[in-house]
GROMACS .gro file of C-alpha atoms in nm:
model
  321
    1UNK     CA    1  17.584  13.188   3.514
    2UNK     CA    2  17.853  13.320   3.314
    3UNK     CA    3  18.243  13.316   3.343
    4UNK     CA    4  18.430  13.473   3.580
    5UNK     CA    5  18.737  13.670   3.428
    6UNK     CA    6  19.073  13.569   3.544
    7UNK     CA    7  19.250  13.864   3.656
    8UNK     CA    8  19.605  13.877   3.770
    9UNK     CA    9  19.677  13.517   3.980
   10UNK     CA   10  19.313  13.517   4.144
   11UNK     CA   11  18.968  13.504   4.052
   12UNK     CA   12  18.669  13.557   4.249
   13UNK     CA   13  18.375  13.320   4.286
   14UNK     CA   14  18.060  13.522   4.373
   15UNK     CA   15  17.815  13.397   4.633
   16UNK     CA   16  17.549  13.325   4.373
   17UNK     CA   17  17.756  13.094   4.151
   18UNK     CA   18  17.673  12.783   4.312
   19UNK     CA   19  17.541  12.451   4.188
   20UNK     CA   20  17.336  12.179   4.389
   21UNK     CA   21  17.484  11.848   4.214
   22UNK     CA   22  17.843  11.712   4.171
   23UNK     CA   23  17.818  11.633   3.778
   24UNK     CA   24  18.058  11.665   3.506
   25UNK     CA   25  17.844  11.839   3.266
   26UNK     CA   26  17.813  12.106   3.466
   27UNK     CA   27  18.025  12.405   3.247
   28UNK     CA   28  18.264  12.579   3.448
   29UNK     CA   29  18.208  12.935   3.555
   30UNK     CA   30  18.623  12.985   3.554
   31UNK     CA   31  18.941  12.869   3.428
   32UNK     CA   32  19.239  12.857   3.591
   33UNK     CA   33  19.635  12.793   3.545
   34UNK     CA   34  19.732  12.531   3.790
   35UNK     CA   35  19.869  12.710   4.050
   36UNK     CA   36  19.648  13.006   4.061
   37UNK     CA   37  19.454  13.136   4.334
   38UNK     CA   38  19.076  13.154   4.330
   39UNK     CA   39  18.858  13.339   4.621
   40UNK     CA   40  18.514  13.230   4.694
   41UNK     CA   41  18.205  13.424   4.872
   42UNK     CA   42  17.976  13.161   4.972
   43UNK     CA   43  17.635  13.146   5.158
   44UNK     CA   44  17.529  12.927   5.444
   45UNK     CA   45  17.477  12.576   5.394
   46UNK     CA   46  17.095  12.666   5.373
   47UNK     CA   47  17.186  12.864   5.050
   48UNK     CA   48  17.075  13.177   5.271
   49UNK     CA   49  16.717  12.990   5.350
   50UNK     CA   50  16.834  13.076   5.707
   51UNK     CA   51  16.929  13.451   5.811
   52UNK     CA   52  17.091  13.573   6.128
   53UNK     CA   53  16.699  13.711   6.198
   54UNK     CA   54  16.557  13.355   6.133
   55UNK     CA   55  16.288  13.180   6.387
   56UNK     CA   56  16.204  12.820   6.437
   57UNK     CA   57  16.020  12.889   6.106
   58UNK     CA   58  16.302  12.844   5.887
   59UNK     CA   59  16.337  12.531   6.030
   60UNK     CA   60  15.985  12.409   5.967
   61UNK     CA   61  16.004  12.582   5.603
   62UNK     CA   62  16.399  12.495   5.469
   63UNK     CA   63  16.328  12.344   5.153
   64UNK     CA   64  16.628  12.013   5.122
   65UNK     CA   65  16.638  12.057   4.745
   66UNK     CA   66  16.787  12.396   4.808
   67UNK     CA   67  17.095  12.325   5.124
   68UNK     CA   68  17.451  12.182   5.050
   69UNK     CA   69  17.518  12.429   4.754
   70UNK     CA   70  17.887  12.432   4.614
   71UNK     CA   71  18.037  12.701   4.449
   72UNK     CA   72  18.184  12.633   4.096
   73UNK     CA   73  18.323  12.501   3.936
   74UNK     CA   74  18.647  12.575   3.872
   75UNK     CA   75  18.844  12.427   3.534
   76UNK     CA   76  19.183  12.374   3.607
   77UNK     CA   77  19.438  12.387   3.304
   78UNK     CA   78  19.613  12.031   3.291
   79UNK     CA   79  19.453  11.862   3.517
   80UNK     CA   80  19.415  11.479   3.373
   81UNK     CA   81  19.203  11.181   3.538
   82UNK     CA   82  19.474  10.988   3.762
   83UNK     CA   83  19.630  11.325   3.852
   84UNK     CA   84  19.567  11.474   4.192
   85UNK     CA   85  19.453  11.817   4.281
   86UNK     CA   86  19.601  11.976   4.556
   87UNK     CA   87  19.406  12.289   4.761
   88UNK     CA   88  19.612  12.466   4.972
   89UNK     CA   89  19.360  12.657   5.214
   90UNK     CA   90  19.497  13.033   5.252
   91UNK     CA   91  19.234  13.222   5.399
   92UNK     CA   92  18.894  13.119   5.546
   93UNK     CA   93  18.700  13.382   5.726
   94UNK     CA   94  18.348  13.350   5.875
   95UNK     CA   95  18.098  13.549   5.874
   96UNK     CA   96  17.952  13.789   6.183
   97UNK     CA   97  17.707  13.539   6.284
   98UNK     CA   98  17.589  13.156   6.188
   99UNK     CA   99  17.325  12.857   6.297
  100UNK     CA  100  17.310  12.528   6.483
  101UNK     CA  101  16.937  12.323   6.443
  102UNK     CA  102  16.840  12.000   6.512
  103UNK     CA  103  16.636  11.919   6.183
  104UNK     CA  104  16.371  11.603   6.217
  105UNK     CA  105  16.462  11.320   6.062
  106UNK     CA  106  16.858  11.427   6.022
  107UNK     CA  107  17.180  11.315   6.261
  108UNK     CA  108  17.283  11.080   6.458
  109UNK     CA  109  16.963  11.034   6.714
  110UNK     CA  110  16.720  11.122   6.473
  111UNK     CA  111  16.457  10.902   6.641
  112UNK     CA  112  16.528  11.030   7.004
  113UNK     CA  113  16.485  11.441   6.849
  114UNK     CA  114  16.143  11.471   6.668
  115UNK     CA  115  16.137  11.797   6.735
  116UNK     CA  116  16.284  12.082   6.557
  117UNK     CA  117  16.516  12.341   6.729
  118UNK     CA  118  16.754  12.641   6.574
  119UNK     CA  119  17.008  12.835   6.767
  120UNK     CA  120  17.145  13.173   6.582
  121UNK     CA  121  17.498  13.250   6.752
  122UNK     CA  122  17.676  13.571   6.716
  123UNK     CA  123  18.059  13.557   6.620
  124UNK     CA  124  18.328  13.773   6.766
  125UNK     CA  125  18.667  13.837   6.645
  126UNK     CA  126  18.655  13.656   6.290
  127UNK     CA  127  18.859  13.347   6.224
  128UNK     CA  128  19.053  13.384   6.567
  129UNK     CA  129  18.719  13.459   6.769
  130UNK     CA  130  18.486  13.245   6.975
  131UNK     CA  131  18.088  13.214   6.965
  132UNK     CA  132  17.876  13.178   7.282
  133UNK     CA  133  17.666  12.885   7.347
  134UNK     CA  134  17.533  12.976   7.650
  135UNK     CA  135  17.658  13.211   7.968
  136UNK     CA  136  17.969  13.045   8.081
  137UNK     CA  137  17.999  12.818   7.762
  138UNK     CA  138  18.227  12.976   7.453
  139UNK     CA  139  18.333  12.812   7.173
  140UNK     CA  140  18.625  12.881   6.967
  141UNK     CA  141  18.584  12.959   6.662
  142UNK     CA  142  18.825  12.747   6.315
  143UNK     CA  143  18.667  12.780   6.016
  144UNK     CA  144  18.654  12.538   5.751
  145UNK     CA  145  18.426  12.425   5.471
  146UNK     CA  146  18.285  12.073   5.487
  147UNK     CA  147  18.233  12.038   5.094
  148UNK     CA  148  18.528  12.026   4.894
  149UNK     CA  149  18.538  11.822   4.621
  150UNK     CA  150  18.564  11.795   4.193
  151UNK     CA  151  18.325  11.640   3.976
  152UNK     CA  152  18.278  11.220   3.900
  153UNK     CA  153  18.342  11.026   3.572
  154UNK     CA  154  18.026  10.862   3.688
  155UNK     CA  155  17.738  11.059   3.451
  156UNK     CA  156  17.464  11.179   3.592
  157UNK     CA  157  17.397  11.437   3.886
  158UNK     CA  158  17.518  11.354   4.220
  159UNK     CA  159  17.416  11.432   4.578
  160UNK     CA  160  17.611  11.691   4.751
  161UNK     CA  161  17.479  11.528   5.109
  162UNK     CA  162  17.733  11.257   5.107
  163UNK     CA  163  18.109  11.214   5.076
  164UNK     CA  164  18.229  11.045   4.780
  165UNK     CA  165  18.634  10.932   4.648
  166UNK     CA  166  18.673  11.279   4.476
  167UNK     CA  167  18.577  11.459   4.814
  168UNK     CA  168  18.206  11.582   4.868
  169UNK     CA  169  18.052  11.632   5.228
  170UNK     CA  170  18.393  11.567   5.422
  171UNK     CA  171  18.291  11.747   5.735
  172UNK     CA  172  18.659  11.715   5.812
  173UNK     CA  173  18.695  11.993   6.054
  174UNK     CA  174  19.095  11.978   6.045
  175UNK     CA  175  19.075  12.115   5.715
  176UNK     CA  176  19.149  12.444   5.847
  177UNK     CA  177  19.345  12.735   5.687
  178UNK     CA  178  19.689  12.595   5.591
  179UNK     CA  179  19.614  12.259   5.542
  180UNK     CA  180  19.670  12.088   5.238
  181UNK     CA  181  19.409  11.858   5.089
  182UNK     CA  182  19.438  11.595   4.789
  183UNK     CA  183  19.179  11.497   4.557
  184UNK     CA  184  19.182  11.243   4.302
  185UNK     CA  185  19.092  11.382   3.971
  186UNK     CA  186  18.833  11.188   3.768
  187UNK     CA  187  18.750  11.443   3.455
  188UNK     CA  188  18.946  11.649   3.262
  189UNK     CA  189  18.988  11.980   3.406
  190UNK     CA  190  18.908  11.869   3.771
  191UNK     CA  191  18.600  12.067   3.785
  192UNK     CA  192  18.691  12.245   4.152
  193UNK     CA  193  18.367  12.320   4.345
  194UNK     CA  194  18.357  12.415   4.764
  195UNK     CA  195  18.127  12.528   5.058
  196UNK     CA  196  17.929  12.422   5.350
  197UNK     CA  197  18.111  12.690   5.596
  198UNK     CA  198  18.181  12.606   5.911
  199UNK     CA  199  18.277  12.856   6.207
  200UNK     CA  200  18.334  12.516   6.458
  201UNK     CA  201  18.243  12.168   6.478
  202UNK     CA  202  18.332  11.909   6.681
  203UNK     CA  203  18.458  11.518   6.517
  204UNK     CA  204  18.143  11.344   6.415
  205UNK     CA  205  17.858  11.659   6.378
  206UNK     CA  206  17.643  11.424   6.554
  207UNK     CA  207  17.315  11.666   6.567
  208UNK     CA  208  17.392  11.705   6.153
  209UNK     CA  209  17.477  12.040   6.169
  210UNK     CA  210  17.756  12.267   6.275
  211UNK     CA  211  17.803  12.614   6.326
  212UNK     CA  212  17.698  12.701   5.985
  213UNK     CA  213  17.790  13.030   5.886
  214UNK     CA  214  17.834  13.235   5.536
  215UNK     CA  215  18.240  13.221   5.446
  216UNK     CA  216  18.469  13.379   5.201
  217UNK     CA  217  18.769  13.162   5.161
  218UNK     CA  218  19.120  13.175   4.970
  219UNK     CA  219  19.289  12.891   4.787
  220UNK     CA  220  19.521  12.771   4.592
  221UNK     CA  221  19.514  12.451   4.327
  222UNK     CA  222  19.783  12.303   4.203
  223UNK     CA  223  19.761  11.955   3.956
  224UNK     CA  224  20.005  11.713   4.113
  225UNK     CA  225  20.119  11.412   3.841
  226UNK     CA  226  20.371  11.331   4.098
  227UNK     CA  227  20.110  11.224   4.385
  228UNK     CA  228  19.837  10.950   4.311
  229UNK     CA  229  19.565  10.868   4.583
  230UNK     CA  230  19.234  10.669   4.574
  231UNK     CA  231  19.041  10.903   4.818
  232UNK     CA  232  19.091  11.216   4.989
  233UNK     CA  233  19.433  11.276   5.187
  234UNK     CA  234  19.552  11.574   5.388
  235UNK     CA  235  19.775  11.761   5.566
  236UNK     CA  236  19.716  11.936   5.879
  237UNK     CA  237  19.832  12.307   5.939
  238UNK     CA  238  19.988  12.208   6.274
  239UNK     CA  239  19.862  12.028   6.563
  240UNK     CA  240  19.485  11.929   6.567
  241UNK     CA  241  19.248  12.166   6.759
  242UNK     CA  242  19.533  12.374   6.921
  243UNK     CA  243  19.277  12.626   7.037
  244UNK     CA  244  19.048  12.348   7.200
  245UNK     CA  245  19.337  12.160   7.309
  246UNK     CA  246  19.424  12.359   7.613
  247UNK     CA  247  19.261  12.208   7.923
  248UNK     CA  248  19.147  11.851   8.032
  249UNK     CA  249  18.884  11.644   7.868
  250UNK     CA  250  18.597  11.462   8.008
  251UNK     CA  251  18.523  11.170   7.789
  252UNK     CA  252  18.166  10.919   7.782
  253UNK     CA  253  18.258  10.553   7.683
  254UNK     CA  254  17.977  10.357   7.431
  255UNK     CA  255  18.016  10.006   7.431
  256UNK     CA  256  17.819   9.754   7.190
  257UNK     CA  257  17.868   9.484   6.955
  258UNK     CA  258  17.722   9.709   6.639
  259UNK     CA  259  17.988  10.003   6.556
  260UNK     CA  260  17.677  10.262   6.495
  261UNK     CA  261  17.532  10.182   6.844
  262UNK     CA  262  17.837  10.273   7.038
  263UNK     CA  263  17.874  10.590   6.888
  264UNK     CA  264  17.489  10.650   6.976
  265UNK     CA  265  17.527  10.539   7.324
  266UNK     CA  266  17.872  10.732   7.400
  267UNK     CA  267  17.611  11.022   7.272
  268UNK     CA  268  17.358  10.974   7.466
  269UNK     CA  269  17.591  10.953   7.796
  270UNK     CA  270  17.754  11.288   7.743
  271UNK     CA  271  17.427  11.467   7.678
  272UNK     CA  272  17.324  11.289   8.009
  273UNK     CA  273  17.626  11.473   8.136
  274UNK     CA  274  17.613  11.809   8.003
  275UNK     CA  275  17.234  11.806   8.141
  276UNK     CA  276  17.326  11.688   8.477
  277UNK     CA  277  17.643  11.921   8.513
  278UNK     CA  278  17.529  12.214   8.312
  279UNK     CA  279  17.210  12.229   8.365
  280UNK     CA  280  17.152  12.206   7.983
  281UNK     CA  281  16.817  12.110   7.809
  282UNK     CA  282  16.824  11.807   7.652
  283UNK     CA  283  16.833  11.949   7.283
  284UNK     CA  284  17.080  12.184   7.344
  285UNK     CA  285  17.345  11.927   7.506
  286UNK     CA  286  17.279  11.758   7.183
  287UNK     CA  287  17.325  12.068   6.968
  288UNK     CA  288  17.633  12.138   7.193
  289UNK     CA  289  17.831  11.760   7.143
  290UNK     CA  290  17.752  11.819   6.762
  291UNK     CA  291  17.937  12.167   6.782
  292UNK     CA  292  18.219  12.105   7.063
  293UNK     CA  293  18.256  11.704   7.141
  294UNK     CA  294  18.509  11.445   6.942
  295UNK     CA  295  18.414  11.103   6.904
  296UNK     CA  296  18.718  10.875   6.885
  297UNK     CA  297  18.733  10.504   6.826
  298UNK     CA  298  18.900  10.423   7.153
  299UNK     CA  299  18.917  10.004   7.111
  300UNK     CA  300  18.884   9.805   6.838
  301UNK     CA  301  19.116   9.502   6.833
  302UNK     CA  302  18.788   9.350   7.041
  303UNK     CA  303  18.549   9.291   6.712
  304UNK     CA  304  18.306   9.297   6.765
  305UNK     CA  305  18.291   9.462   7.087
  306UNK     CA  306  18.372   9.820   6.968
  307UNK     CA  307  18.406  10.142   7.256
  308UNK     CA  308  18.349  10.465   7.123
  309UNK     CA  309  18.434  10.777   7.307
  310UNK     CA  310  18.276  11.132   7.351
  311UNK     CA  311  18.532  11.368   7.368
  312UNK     CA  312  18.402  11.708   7.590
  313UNK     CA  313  18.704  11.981   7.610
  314UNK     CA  314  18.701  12.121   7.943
  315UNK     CA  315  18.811  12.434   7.762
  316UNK     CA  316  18.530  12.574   7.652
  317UNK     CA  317  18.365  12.643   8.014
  318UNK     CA  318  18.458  12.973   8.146
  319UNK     CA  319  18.384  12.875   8.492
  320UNK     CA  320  18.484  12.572   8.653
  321UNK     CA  321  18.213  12.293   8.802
   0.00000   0.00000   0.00000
């Protein structure tokens, strides 16, 4: 890889400048003033192992050595360890189509869904659109990118699956353009890497995967030496889900002693649901909670007798049952 120029107030990240590890000796393909603008082209969280023309046999092929790319990074000029980084989201536009799989041995009921599935939605209408799910089932469509992040003091290379203090695998699906997000900066220079597109996702991407789509995104970093934090902070663009939050919600409760197990069981009730009401197959209710549903701690002042609960927008059914 070589460096990208810096032309005007924005450089461009192509889609092939991408690294696999969060690690500080990584050089940087770009420098930037703080302040500057940088715009990114990124593949699918399967680093393009997965095409809108895919079968069930990129599912049974995806090699995990080669998903959760980032694209970077990006030196910022002036940016100290103990300063922050702030990224001010100012564009984030999907691609024209994206996936949804249940993987074997990945999410949430890993041990209840052996078997692999893939679903290859078309978008409409860009980052105001919606995707289908099924007849009668749309989902709307607000972007984000689950990885955001800059790289550790720690040496060594460092798994992109996880999140980490100086961001990583957020999955934070509030993220959205406008939003504001703060990052503690560990290493000189920040070292500003992103991607993991997302064209929807519900609070908790309990199958493991989203809508993941290609995405070319817009933003802005600024060094803060007036802000210190100790992990990742934000600011929402405005109210949370506004295009979601438009109709009632049907919610499943999990109850349980173990934290974990409550969330599983408030899972395993709504799928029960969207089978029984919908007249969805098993895997795809699953697939569905992981793209559309919000799990919210509901009660925890009774430690440790936690309840969990699935969050199901009414919203997204275009026909009432």
């Amino acid at each position: 890889m070589t460096d990208t120029p810096v032309t005007g107030r924005t450089i461009h990240v192509h889609r092939q400048q991408y690294h696999f590890a969060w690690d500080h000796s990584i050089a940087p393909i770009a420098r930037i003033q703080a302040g500057e603008t940088v715009s990114l082209d990124m593949l699918d969280a399967s680093c393009g192992q997965i095409t809108a023309e895919s079968t069930l046999d990129a599912i049974h092929n995806l090699k995990f050595e080669g998903v959760d790319q980032v694209n970077g990074p990006i030196y910022v000029e002036g940016a100290a360890p103990g300063d922050t980084l702030e990224v001010e989201f100012l564009d984030l536009q999907p691609g024209n189509w994206g996936w949804t799989a249940i993987i074997p041995g990945f999410g949430l009921l890993a041990d209840e869904f052996s078997e692999p599935h893939l679903k290859i939605w078309k978008l409409e209408g860009g980052a105001d659109g919606w995707a289908e799910f099924a007849p009668g089932i749309r989902i709307p469509i607000a972007p984000f990118c689950g990885e955001i992040g800059l790289a550790p003091a720690a040496d060594g290379a460092h798994s992109t699956i996880p999140p980490y203090r100086h961001g990583g695998n957020m999955d934070t699906r509030h993220i959205t353009r406008g939003a504001h997000l703060y990052l503690p900066v560990e290493v000189e220079g920040a070292l500003f890497s992103m991607g993991d597109g997302h064209a929807a996702q519900g609070d908790g991407e309990v199958c493991g995967t989203a809508i993941e789509v290609p995405m070319q995104a817009t933003v802005r970093l600024t060094v803060r030496k007036d802000l210190q934090v100790d992990e990742p902070q934000f600011l929402t663009a405005g109210p949370l889900t506004p295009r979601t939050n438009t109709a009632p919600y049907y919610a499943t409760d999990g109850i349980g002693p173990d934290l974990p197990e409550a969330v599983r069981k408030a899972v395993r009730h709504m799928i029960k649901h969207l089978q029984k009401t919908y007249g969805l197959s098993r895997a795809d209710a699953y697939m569905l909670c992981s793209v559309a549903v919000d799990l919210k701690l509901s009660e925890v002042v009774d430690m440790p007798h936690w309840l969990v609960s699935a969050f199901l927008p009414q919203s997204i059914f275009t026909s009432a049952k």
